[in-house]
Short mmCIF file of C-alpha atoms in Angstrom, two decimals:
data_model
loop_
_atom_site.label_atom_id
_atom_site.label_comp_id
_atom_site.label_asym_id
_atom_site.label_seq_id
_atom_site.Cartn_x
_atom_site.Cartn_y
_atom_site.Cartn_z
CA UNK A 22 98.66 106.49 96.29
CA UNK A 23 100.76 103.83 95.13
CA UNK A 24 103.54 103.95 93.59
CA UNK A 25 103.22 101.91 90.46
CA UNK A 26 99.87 100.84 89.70
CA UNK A 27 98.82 98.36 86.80
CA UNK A 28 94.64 97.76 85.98
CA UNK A 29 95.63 93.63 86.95
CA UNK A 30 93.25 92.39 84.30
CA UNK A 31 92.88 89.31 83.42
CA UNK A 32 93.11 90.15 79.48
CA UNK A 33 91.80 87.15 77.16
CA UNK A 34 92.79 87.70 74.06
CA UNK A 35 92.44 85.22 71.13
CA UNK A 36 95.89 84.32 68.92
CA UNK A 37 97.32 87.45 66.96
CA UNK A 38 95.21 90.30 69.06
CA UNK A 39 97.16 92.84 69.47
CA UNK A 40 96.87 94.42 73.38
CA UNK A 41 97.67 97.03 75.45
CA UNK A 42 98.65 97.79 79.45
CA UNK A 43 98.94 100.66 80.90
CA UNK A 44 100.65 101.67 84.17
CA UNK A 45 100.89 105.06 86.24
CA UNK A 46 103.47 106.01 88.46
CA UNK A 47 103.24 108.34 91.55
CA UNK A 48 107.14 109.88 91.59
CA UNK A 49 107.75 112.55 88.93
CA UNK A 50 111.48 112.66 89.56
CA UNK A 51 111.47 108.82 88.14
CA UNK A 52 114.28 108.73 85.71
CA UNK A 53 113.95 105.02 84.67
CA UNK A 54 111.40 102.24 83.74
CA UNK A 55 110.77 98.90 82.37
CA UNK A 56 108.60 96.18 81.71
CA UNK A 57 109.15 92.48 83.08
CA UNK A 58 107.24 89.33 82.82
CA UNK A 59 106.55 87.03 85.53
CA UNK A 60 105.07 83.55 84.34
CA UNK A 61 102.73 81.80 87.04
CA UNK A 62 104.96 80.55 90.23
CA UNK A 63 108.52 81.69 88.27
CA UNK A 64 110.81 84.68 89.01
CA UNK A 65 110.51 87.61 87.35
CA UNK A 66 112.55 88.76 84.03
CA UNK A 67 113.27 91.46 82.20
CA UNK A 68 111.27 92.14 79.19
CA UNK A 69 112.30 95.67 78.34
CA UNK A 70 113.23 99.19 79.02
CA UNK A 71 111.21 101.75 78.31
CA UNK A 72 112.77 104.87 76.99
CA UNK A 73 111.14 108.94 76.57
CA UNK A 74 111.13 108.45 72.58
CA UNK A 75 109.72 104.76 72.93
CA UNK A 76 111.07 101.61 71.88
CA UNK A 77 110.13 98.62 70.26
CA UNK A 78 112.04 95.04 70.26
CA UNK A 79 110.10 92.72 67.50
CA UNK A 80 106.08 92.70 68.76
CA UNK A 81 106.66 94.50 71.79
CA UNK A 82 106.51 98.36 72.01
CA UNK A 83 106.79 100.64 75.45
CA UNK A 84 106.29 103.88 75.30
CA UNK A 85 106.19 106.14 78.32
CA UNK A 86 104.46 109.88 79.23
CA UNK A 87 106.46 111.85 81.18
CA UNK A 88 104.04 114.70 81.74
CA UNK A 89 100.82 112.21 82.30
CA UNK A 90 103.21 109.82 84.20
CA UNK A 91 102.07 106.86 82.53
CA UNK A 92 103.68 104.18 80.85
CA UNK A 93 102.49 101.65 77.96
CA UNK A 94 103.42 98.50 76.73
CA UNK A 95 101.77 96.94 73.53
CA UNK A 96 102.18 93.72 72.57
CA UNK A 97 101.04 92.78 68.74
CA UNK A 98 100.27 89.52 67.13
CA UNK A 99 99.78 88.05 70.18
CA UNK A 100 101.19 84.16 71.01
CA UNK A 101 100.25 81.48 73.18
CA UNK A 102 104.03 81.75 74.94
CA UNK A 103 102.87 85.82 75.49
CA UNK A 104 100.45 84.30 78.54
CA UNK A 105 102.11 85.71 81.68
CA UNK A 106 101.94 88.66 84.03
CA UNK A 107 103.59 91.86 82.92
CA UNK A 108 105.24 93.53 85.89
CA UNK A 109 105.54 97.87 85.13
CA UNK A 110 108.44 98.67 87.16
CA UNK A 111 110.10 102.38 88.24
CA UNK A 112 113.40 102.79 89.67
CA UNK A 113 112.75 104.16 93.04
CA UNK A 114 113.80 107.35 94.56
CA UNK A 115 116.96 106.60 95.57
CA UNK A 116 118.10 105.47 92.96
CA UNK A 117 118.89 101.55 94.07
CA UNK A 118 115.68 100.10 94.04
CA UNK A 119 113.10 98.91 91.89
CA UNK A 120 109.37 99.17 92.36
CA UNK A 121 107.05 97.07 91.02
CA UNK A 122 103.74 96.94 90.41
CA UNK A 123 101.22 94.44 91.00
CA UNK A 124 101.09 93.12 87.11
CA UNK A 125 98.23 92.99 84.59
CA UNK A 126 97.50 89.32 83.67
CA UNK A 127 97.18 88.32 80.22
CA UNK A 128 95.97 84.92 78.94
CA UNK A 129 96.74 84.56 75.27
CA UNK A 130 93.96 81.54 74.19
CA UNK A 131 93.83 79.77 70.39
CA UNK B 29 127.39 80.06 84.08
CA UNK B 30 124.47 79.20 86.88
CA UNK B 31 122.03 82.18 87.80
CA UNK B 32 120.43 83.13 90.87
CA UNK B 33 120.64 80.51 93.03
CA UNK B 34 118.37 80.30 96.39
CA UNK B 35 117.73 77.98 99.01
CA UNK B 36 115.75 76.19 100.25
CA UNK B 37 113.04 76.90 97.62
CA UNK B 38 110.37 75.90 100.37
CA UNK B 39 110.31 76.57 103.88
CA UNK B 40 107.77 75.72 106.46
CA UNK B 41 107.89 76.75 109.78
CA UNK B 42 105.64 76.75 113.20
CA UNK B 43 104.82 80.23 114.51
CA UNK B 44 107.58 81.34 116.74
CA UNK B 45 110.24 79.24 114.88
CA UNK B 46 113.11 81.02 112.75
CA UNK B 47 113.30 81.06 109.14
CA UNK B 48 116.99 81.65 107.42
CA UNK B 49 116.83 81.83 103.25
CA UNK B 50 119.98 82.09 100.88
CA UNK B 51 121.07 83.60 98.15
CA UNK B 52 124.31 82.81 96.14
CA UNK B 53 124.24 85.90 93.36
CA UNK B 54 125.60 85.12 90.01
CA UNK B 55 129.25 85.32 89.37
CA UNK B 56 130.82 88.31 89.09
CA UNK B 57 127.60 90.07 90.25
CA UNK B 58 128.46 91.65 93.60
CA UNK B 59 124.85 93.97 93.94
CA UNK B 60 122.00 91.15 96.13
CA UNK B 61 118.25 92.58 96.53
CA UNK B 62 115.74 90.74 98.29
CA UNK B 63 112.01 91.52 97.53
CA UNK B 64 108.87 89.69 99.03
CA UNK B 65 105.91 88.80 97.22
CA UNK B 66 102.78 88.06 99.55
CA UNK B 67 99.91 86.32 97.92
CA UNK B 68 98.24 88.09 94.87
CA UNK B 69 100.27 91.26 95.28
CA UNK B 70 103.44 92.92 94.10
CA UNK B 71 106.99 92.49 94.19
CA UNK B 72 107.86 94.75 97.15
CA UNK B 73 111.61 95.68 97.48
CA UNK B 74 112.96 95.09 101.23
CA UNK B 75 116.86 95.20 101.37
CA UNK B 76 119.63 96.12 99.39
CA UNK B 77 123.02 94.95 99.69
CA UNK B 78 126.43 94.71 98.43
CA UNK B 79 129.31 92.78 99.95
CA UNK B 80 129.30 93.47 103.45
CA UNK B 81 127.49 96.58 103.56
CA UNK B 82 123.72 96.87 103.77
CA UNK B 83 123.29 99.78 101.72
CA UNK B 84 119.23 100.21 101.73
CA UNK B 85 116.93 98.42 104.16
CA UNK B 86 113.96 100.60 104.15
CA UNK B 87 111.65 98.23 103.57
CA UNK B 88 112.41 95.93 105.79
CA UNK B 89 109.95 95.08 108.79
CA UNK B 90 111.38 96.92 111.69
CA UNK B 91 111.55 94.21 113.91
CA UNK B 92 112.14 90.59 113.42
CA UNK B 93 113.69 90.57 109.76
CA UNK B 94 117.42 90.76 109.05
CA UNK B 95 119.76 90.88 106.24
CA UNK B 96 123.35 89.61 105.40
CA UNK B 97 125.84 89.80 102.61
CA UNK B 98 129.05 88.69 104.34
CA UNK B 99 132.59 88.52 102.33
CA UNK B 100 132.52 84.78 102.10
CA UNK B 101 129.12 83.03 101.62
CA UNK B 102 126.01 83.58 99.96
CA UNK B 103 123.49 86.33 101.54
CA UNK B 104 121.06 85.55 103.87
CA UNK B 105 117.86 86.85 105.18
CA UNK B 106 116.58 86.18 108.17
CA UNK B 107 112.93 85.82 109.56
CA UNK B 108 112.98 85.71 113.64
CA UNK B 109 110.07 84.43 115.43
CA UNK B 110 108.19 83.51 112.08
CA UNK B 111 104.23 85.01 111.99
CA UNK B 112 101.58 83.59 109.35
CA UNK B 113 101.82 86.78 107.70
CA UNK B 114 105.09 86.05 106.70
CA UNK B 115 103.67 83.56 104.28
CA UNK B 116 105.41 84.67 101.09
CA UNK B 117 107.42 84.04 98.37
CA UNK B 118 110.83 85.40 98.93
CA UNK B 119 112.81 86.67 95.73
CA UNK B 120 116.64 87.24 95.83
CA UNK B 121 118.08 89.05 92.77
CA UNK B 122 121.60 89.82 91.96
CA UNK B 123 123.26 92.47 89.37
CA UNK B 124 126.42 93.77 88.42
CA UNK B 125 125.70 97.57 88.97
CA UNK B 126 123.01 99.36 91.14
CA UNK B 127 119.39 98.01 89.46
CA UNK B 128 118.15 101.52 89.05
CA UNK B 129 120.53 102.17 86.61
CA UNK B 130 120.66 99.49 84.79
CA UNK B 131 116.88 98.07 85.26
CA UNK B 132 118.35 94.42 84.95
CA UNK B 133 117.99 92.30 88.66
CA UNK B 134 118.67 88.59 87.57
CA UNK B 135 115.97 87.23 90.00
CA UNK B 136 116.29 83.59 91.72
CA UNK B 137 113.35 81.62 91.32
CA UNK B 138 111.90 82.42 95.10
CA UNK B 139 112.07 80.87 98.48
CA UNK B 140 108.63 79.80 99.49
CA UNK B 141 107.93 79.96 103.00
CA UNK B 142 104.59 78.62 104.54
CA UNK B 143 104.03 79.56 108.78
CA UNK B 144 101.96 77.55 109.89
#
């Protein structure tokens, strides 16, 4: 089993749709996760952290299940800009690293 | 202040050749991770370093691949005897503390490298 996996889409969703991804990871001793955002041929950049009570900055909301080891971000009012990959991400065991997963793709069209 | 900076930002090489990428962190940020990202799959982590000291390599290849953060200089990685599925896009990121903790790696914008 992997150890972060994403469903890697493509969403289409037309202006001000609001969507939802959904990640799972395999380690239950993961203490920390985020979301980033990769547009097409760029580096990857932080988007936000995702915290046990969930937290939302502006459209953007990540929540995460500890028990179901899953993860959520949901993005509302969708904009054209919001096309991009979204990268789920789990610090790894030892503590240093970051794993990613693959990324859902989401195509934001007018 | 400039980011992540890496060079070159393409690379091709023959089979057999060598390929050397680098990675100046950003200021003050003394934490360098290098991840690969082969064609339509994920970021996968391969070294972590801080000045001098590799401090997590396990997912590095076992052979051929080699990593660097010296006290002067930016870091380097190191692809010996190059293979076309070593094809990638190289990403170096930097941070000021350990990523895990923090969840923040400023990333470079990749190191493309093409074996032909």
């Amino acid at each position: 089993r992997k150890e972060v996996e994403q469903d890697p889409g493509p969403f289409n969703v037309p202006e001000g749709a609001t969507v939802a991804f959904n990640c799972t990871y395999s380690n239950s001793a993961s203490q920390s996760f985020f979301w980033y955002r990769q547009d097409c041929r760029k580096e990857p950049k932080l988007l936000m952290s995702v915290y046990s009570s969930g937290n939302e900055d502006g459209r953007f909301t990540a929540q995460l299940n500890r028990a179901s080891q899953y993860i959520s971000l949901l993005i509302r009012d969708s904009k054209l800009s919001d096309s991009a990959t979204y990268l789920c991400v789990v610090a790894s065991n030892s503590g240093y690293a970051l794993n990613f997963g693959k990324g859902t793709s989401l195509l934001v069209t007018p | 202040n400039a980011g992540v900076m890496q060079n070159p930002r393409h690379l091709v090489r023959r089979r057999g050749q060598e390929a050397r990428l680098r990675c100046s962190p950003m200021k003050g940020h003394s934490h360098v991770y290098w991840y690969r990202q082969l064609p339509e799959e994920g970021l996968k982590f391969m070294v972590y370093l801080q000045k001098e000291n590799i401090i997590d390599e396990s997912g590095m290849p076992k052979e051929r691949f080699s990593a660097e953060f010296p006290k002067e200089g930016p870091s380097i990685l190191r692809i010996q005897q190059v293979v076309r599925g070593d094809s990638a896009a190289y990403f170096c990121a930097s941070s000021p503390l350990s990523g895990g903790n923090t969840g923040e790696l400023f990333f470079g914008e990749g190191s493309r490298l093409t074996v032909l």
